[in-house]
Amino acid sequence: MSELMDRLLRAGTAADAEISLLVKEEGVDAVLDALVDEVLYRASVPANPEPVHIALDVTHDAEARRVVFRCVGGERIVRAEGEAPVEICRELGMTLTHLVRRIYGRPDQRRTGDFSDVFLPARPDDLSRLPGLVVATSLASGALMNGLTIPRDDLGALCSSSGSDKWASFHWYTGHYEREFAPYRDEPVRILEIGIGGFDGDLGGGSLRMWKRYFHRGQIFGLDLFDKSALNEPRLTALVCDQSDPAALAALAREHGPFDIVIDDGSHENQHVRISFDALFPFVRPGGLYVIEDMQTAYIPRMGGTEGPSAGPDTSIGLIKRLVDDLHYHEHSPAVAPTVTQRDVVGVRAYRNIAFVEKGTNGEVGIPPWMDDAAWAALGAHTPTE
């Protein structure tokens, strides 16, 4: 399923021929089932006063499939399988190619002229039901069409609705996340978050659910000390690993990475933060981000922090300070072979209690290393600061 999902996420912006190849190799039913799961996940809860059934007729070349959705007010929309013949209140028609693009494409792609629609295809036996049926069908259709639309929810609202603590709790992170994650939002990204949360029987997973909704083409992985696999669903996978074990982290990343974004919201023990960064940063794709949350622990001694106004080198903030130096290694150690972070860190952006480390090629040499006082004099006595 994971391989099929990876291919589907990329197919949303692919050419017709690539989508046809995917369907040929995976089968119409497997592709359609995966898409319907996503439609049901995105669809809003309808408010129709009476139950409504809506049919989606999907075609691909000579093959045709019908999916019937049962819409009951106040309940999640479900796929009506194995039920007796029911009254269909609306028939939607779409090619499988258009359905792939509607679910996993980009929000700026065309969203009109890609489906057919028949409202109330059969005359009701009792016309006195007609006014209520029209209202109920309209409300149910709107809720279902939310599932056939790329979501653009505000991250703060998603945070509140999903149970994450990244907004309006001890932290106000989502504004920073929206700014930093905007270039990735519509891409088929792989996200790893360390720390799933939950305690006293609660599985947690609020942040994972938030990322799944925010990144509509994303594969979301969560890492925790405890088995939280009950959270698993399409595009969301809970993994078991100790973030203080570098070998286990590297093995996990080799199996499930590379990642476009890694978020450390784990133990916040300063030693664990550094171990996780050193183990996982090599598995971040070029152009990706490594995020460290809750850096206030750099000033808490019981969590490996430093008491006082200046965090020590072994803390999370010490790590960020070192990365800023690594970013400028051409200026201070040009003749020495660069470390991984000197070679691959191209941006360090720190906000209160959270930092974003951008990966790329740190290849800007700048001032030639052979420049000396005589060379500067030859340039007209200009100094590097002028």
mmCIF file of N, CA, C and O in Angstrom, residues 179-235:
data_model
loop_
_atom_site.group_PDB
_atom_site.id
_atom_site.type_symbol
_atom_site.label_atom_id
_atom_site.label_comp_id
_atom_site.label_asym_id
_atom_site.label_seq_id
_atom_site.Cartn_x
_atom_site.Cartn_y
_atom_site.Cartn_z
ATOM 1 N N ARG A 179 4.942 29.783 7.436
ATOM 2 C CA ARG A 179 5.926 30.530 6.649
ATOM 3 C C ARG A 179 6.988 29.586 6.070
ATOM 4 O O ARG A 179 7.344 29.667 4.896
ATOM 5 N N GLU A 180 7.478 28.688 6.890
ATOM 6 C CA GLU A 180 8.577 27.820 6.479
ATOM 7 C C GLU A 180 8.105 26.676 5.578
ATOM 8 O O GLU A 180 8.837 26.231 4.686
ATOM 9 N N PHE A 181 6.883 26.192 5.809
ATOM 10 C CA PHE A 181 6.412 25.011 5.085
ATOM 11 C C PHE A 181 5.650 25.351 3.808
ATOM 12 O O PHE A 181 5.295 24.446 3.046
ATOM 13 N N ALA A 182 5.364 26.629 3.563
ATOM 14 C CA ALA A 182 4.579 27.008 2.383
ATOM 15 C C ALA A 182 5.129 26.417 1.079
ATOM 16 O O ALA A 182 4.354 25.931 0.246
ATOM 17 N N PRO A 183 6.455 26.409 0.849
ATOM 18 C CA PRO A 183 6.947 25.862 -0.431
ATOM 19 C C PRO A 183 6.740 24.358 -0.570
ATOM 20 O O PRO A 183 6.837 23.825 -1.677
ATOM 21 N N TYR A 184 6.471 23.663 0.530
ATOM 22 C CA TYR A 184 6.359 22.204 0.503
ATOM 23 C C TYR A 184 4.900 21.730 0.516
ATOM 24 O O TYR A 184 4.639 20.553 0.286
ATOM 25 N N ARG A 185 3.972 22.628 0.789
ATOM 26 C CA ARG A 185 2.602 22.215 1.108
ATOM 27 C C ARG A 185 1.941 21.393 0.010
ATOM 28 O O ARG A 185 1.194 20.457 0.300
ATOM 29 N N ASP A 186 2.192 21.706 -1.223
ATOM 30 C CA ASP A 186 1.519 21.027 -2.331
ATOM 31 C C ASP A 186 2.410 20.011 -3.034
ATOM 32 O O ASP A 186 2.109 19.585 -4.147
ATOM 33 N N GLU A 187 3.495 19.617 -2.389
ATOM 34 C CA GLU A 187 4.418 18.655 -2.968
ATOM 35 C C GLU A 187 4.212 17.272 -2.327
ATOM 36 O O GLU A 187 3.707 17.168 -1.209
ATOM 37 N N PRO A 188 4.628 16.201 -3.017
ATOM 38 C CA PRO A 188 4.502 14.841 -2.454
ATOM 39 C C PRO A 188 5.613 14.564 -1.440
ATOM 40 O O PRO A 188 6.529 13.774 -1.677
ATOM 41 N N VAL A 189 5.523 15.207 -0.288
ATOM 42 C CA VAL A 189 6.599 15.186 0.700
ATOM 43 C C VAL A 189 6.496 13.984 1.630
ATOM 44 O O VAL A 189 5.438 13.384 1.805
ATOM 45 N N ARG A 190 7.641 13.667 2.244
ATOM 46 C CA ARG A 190 7.699 12.670 3.318
ATOM 47 C C ARG A 190 8.120 13.414 4.585
ATOM 48 O O ARG A 190 9.169 14.069 4.609
ATOM 49 N N ILE A 191 7.289 13.295 5.622
ATOM 50 C CA ILE A 191 7.492 14.020 6.871
ATOM 51 C C ILE A 191 7.735 13.017 7.987
ATOM 52 O O ILE A 191 6.985 12.050 8.135
ATOM 53 N N LEU A 192 8.763 13.241 8.792
ATOM 54 C CA LEU A 192 9.005 12.436 9.994
ATOM 55 C C LEU A 192 8.943 13.347 11.198
ATOM 56 O O LEU A 192 9.667 14.343 11.262
ATOM 57 N N GLU A 193 8.077 13.017 12.162
ATOM 58 C CA GLU A 193 8.032 13.765 13.413
ATOM 59 C C GLU A 193 8.422 12.844 14.558
ATOM 60 O O GLU A 193 7.831 11.764 14.749
ATOM 61 N N ILE A 194 9.416 13.267 15.329
ATOM 62 C CA ILE A 194 9.838 12.537 16.511
ATOM 63 C C ILE A 194 8.929 12.935 17.664
ATOM 64 O O ILE A 194 8.824 14.121 17.991
ATOM 65 N N GLY A 195 8.281 11.964 18.273
ATOM 66 C CA GLY A 195 7.370 12.237 19.376
ATOM 67 C C GLY A 195 5.928 12.267 18.902
ATOM 68 O O GLY A 195 5.527 13.174 18.176
ATOM 69 N N ILE A 196 5.143 11.273 19.313
ATOM 70 C CA ILE A 196 3.741 11.193 18.903
ATOM 71 C C ILE A 196 2.827 11.749 19.982
ATOM 72 O O ILE A 196 1.707 12.178 19.704
ATOM 73 N N GLY A 197 3.332 11.803 21.230
ATOM 74 C CA GLY A 197 2.517 12.342 22.313
ATOM 75 C C GLY A 197 1.591 11.291 22.892
ATOM 76 O O GLY A 197 1.669 10.104 22.577
ATOM 77 N N GLY A 198 0.677 11.760 23.734
ATOM 78 C CA GLY A 198 -0.267 10.846 24.369
ATOM 79 C C GLY A 198 0.256 10.305 25.687
ATOM 80 O O GLY A 198 1.453 10.048 25.839
ATOM 81 N N PHE A 199 -0.635 10.155 26.639
ATOM 82 C CA PHE A 199 -0.287 9.590 27.942
ATOM 83 C C PHE A 199 -1.569 9.129 28.614
ATOM 84 O O PHE A 199 -2.677 9.479 28.205
ATOM 85 N N ASP A 200 -1.402 8.274 29.662
ATOM 86 C CA ASP A 200 -2.549 7.745 30.413
ATOM 87 C C ASP A 200 -3.568 7.094 29.484
ATOM 88 O O ASP A 200 -4.779 7.321 29.576
ATOM 89 N N GLY A 201 -3.071 6.274 28.557
ATOM 90 C CA GLY A 201 -3.962 5.557 27.659
ATOM 91 C C GLY A 201 -4.306 6.286 26.376
ATOM 92 O O GLY A 201 -4.894 5.689 25.459
ATOM 93 N N ASP A 202 -3.965 7.557 26.292
ATOM 94 C CA ASP A 202 -4.224 8.327 25.068
ATOM 95 C C ASP A 202 -3.092 8.057 24.082
ATOM 96 O O ASP A 202 -1.913 8.205 24.412
ATOM 97 N N LEU A 203 -3.438 7.685 22.839
ATOM 98 C CA LEU A 203 -2.421 7.380 21.842
ATOM 99 C C LEU A 203 -1.708 8.614 21.321
ATOM 100 O O LEU A 203 -0.629 8.520 20.749
ATOM 101 N N GLY A 204 -2.291 9.791 21.482
ATOM 102 C CA GLY A 204 -1.685 10.995 20.933
ATOM 103 C C GLY A 204 -1.903 11.059 19.437
ATOM 104 O O GLY A 204 -2.918 10.622 18.910
ATOM 105 N N GLY A 205 -0.937 11.616 18.731
ATOM 106 C CA GLY A 205 -1.004 11.696 17.275
ATOM 107 C C GLY A 205 -1.670 12.945 16.735
ATOM 108 O O GLY A 205 -1.905 13.043 15.525
ATOM 109 N N GLY A 206 -1.947 13.931 17.599
ATOM 110 C CA GLY A 206 -2.602 15.143 17.126
ATOM 111 C C GLY A 206 -1.813 15.855 16.055
ATOM 112 O O GLY A 206 -2.368 16.292 15.033
ATOM 113 N N SER A 207 -0.507 15.981 16.243
ATOM 114 C CA SER A 207 0.320 16.678 15.246
ATOM 115 C C SER A 207 0.387 15.899 13.940
ATOM 116 O O SER A 207 0.400 16.492 12.850
ATOM 117 N N LEU A 208 0.438 14.573 14.030
ATOM 118 C CA LEU A 208 0.482 13.764 12.811
ATOM 119 C C LEU A 208 -0.796 13.966 11.999
ATOM 120 O O LEU A 208 -0.744 14.093 10.769
ATOM 121 N N ARG A 209 -1.933 14.003 12.679
ATOM 122 C CA ARG A 209 -3.195 14.238 11.967
ATOM 123 C C ARG A 209 -3.218 15.633 11.350
ATOM 124 O O ARG A 209 -3.740 15.826 10.242
ATOM 125 N N MET A 210 -2.655 16.605 12.054
ATOM 126 C CA MET A 210 -2.584 17.965 11.516
ATOM 127 C C MET A 210 -1.732 17.994 10.249
ATOM 128 O O MET A 210 -2.125 18.591 9.236
ATOM 129 N N TRP A 211 -0.569 17.356 10.275
ATOM 130 C CA TRP A 211 0.302 17.363 9.095
ATOM 131 C C TRP A 211 -0.353 16.622 7.934
ATOM 132 O O TRP A 211 -0.196 17.020 6.771
ATOM 133 N N LYS A 212 -1.083 15.553 8.221
ATOM 134 C CA LYS A 212 -1.741 14.814 7.140
ATOM 135 C C LYS A 212 -2.751 15.706 6.424
ATOM 136 O O LYS A 212 -2.873 15.658 5.196
ATOM 137 N N ARG A 213 -3.486 16.512 7.153
ATOM 138 C CA ARG A 213 -4.460 17.405 6.525
ATOM 139 C C ARG A 213 -3.759 18.577 5.827
ATOM 140 O O ARG A 213 -4.191 19.024 4.764
ATOM 141 N N TYR A 214 -2.705 19.078 6.424
ATOM 142 C CA TYR A 214 -2.022 20.240 5.857
ATOM 143 C C TYR A 214 -1.297 19.876 4.557
ATOM 144 O O TYR A 214 -1.376 20.599 3.567
ATOM 145 N N PHE A 215 -0.585 18.742 4.570
ATOM 146 C CA PHE A 215 0.134 18.279 3.375
ATOM 147 C C PHE A 215 -0.746 17.255 2.658
ATOM 148 O O PHE A 215 -0.666 16.054 2.941
ATOM 149 N N HIS A 216 -1.566 17.714 1.723
ATOM 150 C CA HIS A 216 -2.550 16.814 1.128
ATOM 151 C C HIS A 216 -1.912 15.760 0.235
ATOM 152 O O HIS A 216 -2.564 14.783 -0.138
ATOM 153 N N ARG A 217 -0.624 15.929 -0.087
ATOM 154 C CA ARG A 217 0.104 14.922 -0.863
ATOM 155 C C ARG A 217 1.227 14.305 -0.032
ATOM 156 O O ARG A 217 2.147 13.691 -0.581
ATOM 157 N N GLY A 218 1.149 14.437 1.277
ATOM 158 C CA GLY A 218 2.245 14.020 2.142
ATOM 159 C C GLY A 218 2.092 12.622 2.712
ATOM 160 O O GLY A 218 0.983 12.165 2.992
ATOM 161 N N GLN A 219 3.223 11.949 2.897
ATOM 162 C CA GLN A 219 3.303 10.718 3.673
ATOM 163 C C GLN A 219 3.848 11.110 5.037
ATOM 164 O O GLN A 219 4.958 11.652 5.140
ATOM 165 N N ILE A 220 3.089 10.828 6.106
ATOM 166 C CA ILE A 220 3.432 11.290 7.436
ATOM 167 C C ILE A 220 3.869 10.107 8.295
ATOM 168 O O ILE A 220 3.141 9.116 8.424
ATOM 169 N N PHE A 221 5.058 10.231 8.898
ATOM 170 C CA PHE A 221 5.583 9.194 9.779
ATOM 171 C C PHE A 221 5.798 9.798 11.169
ATOM 172 O O PHE A 221 6.323 10.907 11.293
ATOM 173 N N GLY A 222 5.388 9.061 12.200
ATOM 174 C CA GLY A 222 5.641 9.468 13.567
ATOM 175 C C GLY A 222 6.540 8.459 14.253
ATOM 176 O O GLY A 222 6.460 7.254 13.977
ATOM 177 N N LEU A 223 7.390 8.943 15.122
ATOM 178 C CA LEU A 223 8.350 8.085 15.836
ATOM 179 C C LEU A 223 8.097 8.205 17.327
ATOM 180 O O LEU A 223 7.965 9.319 17.855
ATOM 181 N N ASP A 224 8.012 7.064 18.020
ATOM 182 C CA ASP A 224 7.753 7.088 19.454
ATOM 183 C C ASP A 224 8.422 5.895 20.118
ATOM 184 O O ASP A 224 8.684 4.875 19.463
ATOM 185 N N LEU A 225 8.677 6.016 21.416
ATOM 186 C CA LEU A 225 9.244 4.898 22.180
ATOM 187 C C LEU A 225 8.269 3.744 22.282
ATOM 188 O O LEU A 225 8.667 2.583 22.439
ATOM 189 N N PHE A 226 6.967 4.044 22.224
ATOM 190 C CA PHE A 226 5.937 3.044 22.442
ATOM 191 C C PHE A 226 5.179 2.772 21.146
ATOM 192 O O PHE A 226 5.120 3.611 20.244
ATOM 193 N N ASP A 227 4.586 1.593 21.080
ATOM 194 C CA ASP A 227 3.848 1.191 19.891
ATOM 195 C C ASP A 227 2.551 1.991 19.785
ATOM 196 O O ASP A 227 1.645 1.846 20.607
ATOM 197 N N LYS A 228 2.456 2.834 18.779
ATOM 198 C CA LYS A 228 1.242 3.620 18.526
ATOM 199 C C LYS A 228 0.655 3.251 17.162
ATOM 200 O O LYS A 228 0.004 4.068 16.518
ATOM 201 N N SER A 229 0.894 2.002 16.751
ATOM 202 C CA SER A 229 0.464 1.590 15.413
ATOM 203 C C SER A 229 -1.054 1.597 15.257
ATOM 204 O O SER A 229 -1.551 1.525 14.121
ATOM 205 N N ALA A 230 -1.798 1.691 16.354
ATOM 206 C CA ALA A 230 -3.257 1.821 16.246
ATOM 207 C C ALA A 230 -3.645 3.107 15.524
ATOM 208 O O ALA A 230 -4.785 3.240 15.056
ATOM 209 N N LEU A 231 -2.713 4.043 15.417
ATOM 210 C CA LEU A 231 -2.970 5.295 14.702
ATOM 211 C C LEU A 231 -2.832 5.139 13.189
ATOM 212 O O LEU A 231 -3.234 6.027 12.436
ATOM 213 N N ASN A 232 -2.256 4.035 12.737
ATOM 214 C CA ASN A 232 -1.935 3.882 11.320
ATOM 215 C C ASN A 232 -3.188 3.972 10.442
ATOM 216 O O ASN A 232 -4.237 3.406 10.767
ATOM 217 N N GLU A 233 -3.039 4.655 9.348
ATOM 218 C CA GLU A 233 -4.089 4.792 8.343
ATOM 219 C C GLU A 233 -3.404 5.243 7.068
ATOM 220 O O GLU A 233 -2.198 5.515 7.081
ATOM 221 N N PRO A 234 -4.123 5.298 5.943
ATOM 222 C CA PRO A 234 -3.459 5.752 4.714
ATOM 223 C C PRO A 234 -2.760 7.093 4.905
ATOM 224 O O PRO A 234 -3.317 8.020 5.466
ATOM 225 N N ARG A 235 -1.502 7.153 4.505
ATOM 226 C CA ARG A 235 -0.651 8.343 4.559
ATOM 227 C C ARG A 235 -0.169 8.676 5.967
ATOM 228 O O ARG A 235 0.460 9.699 6.160
#
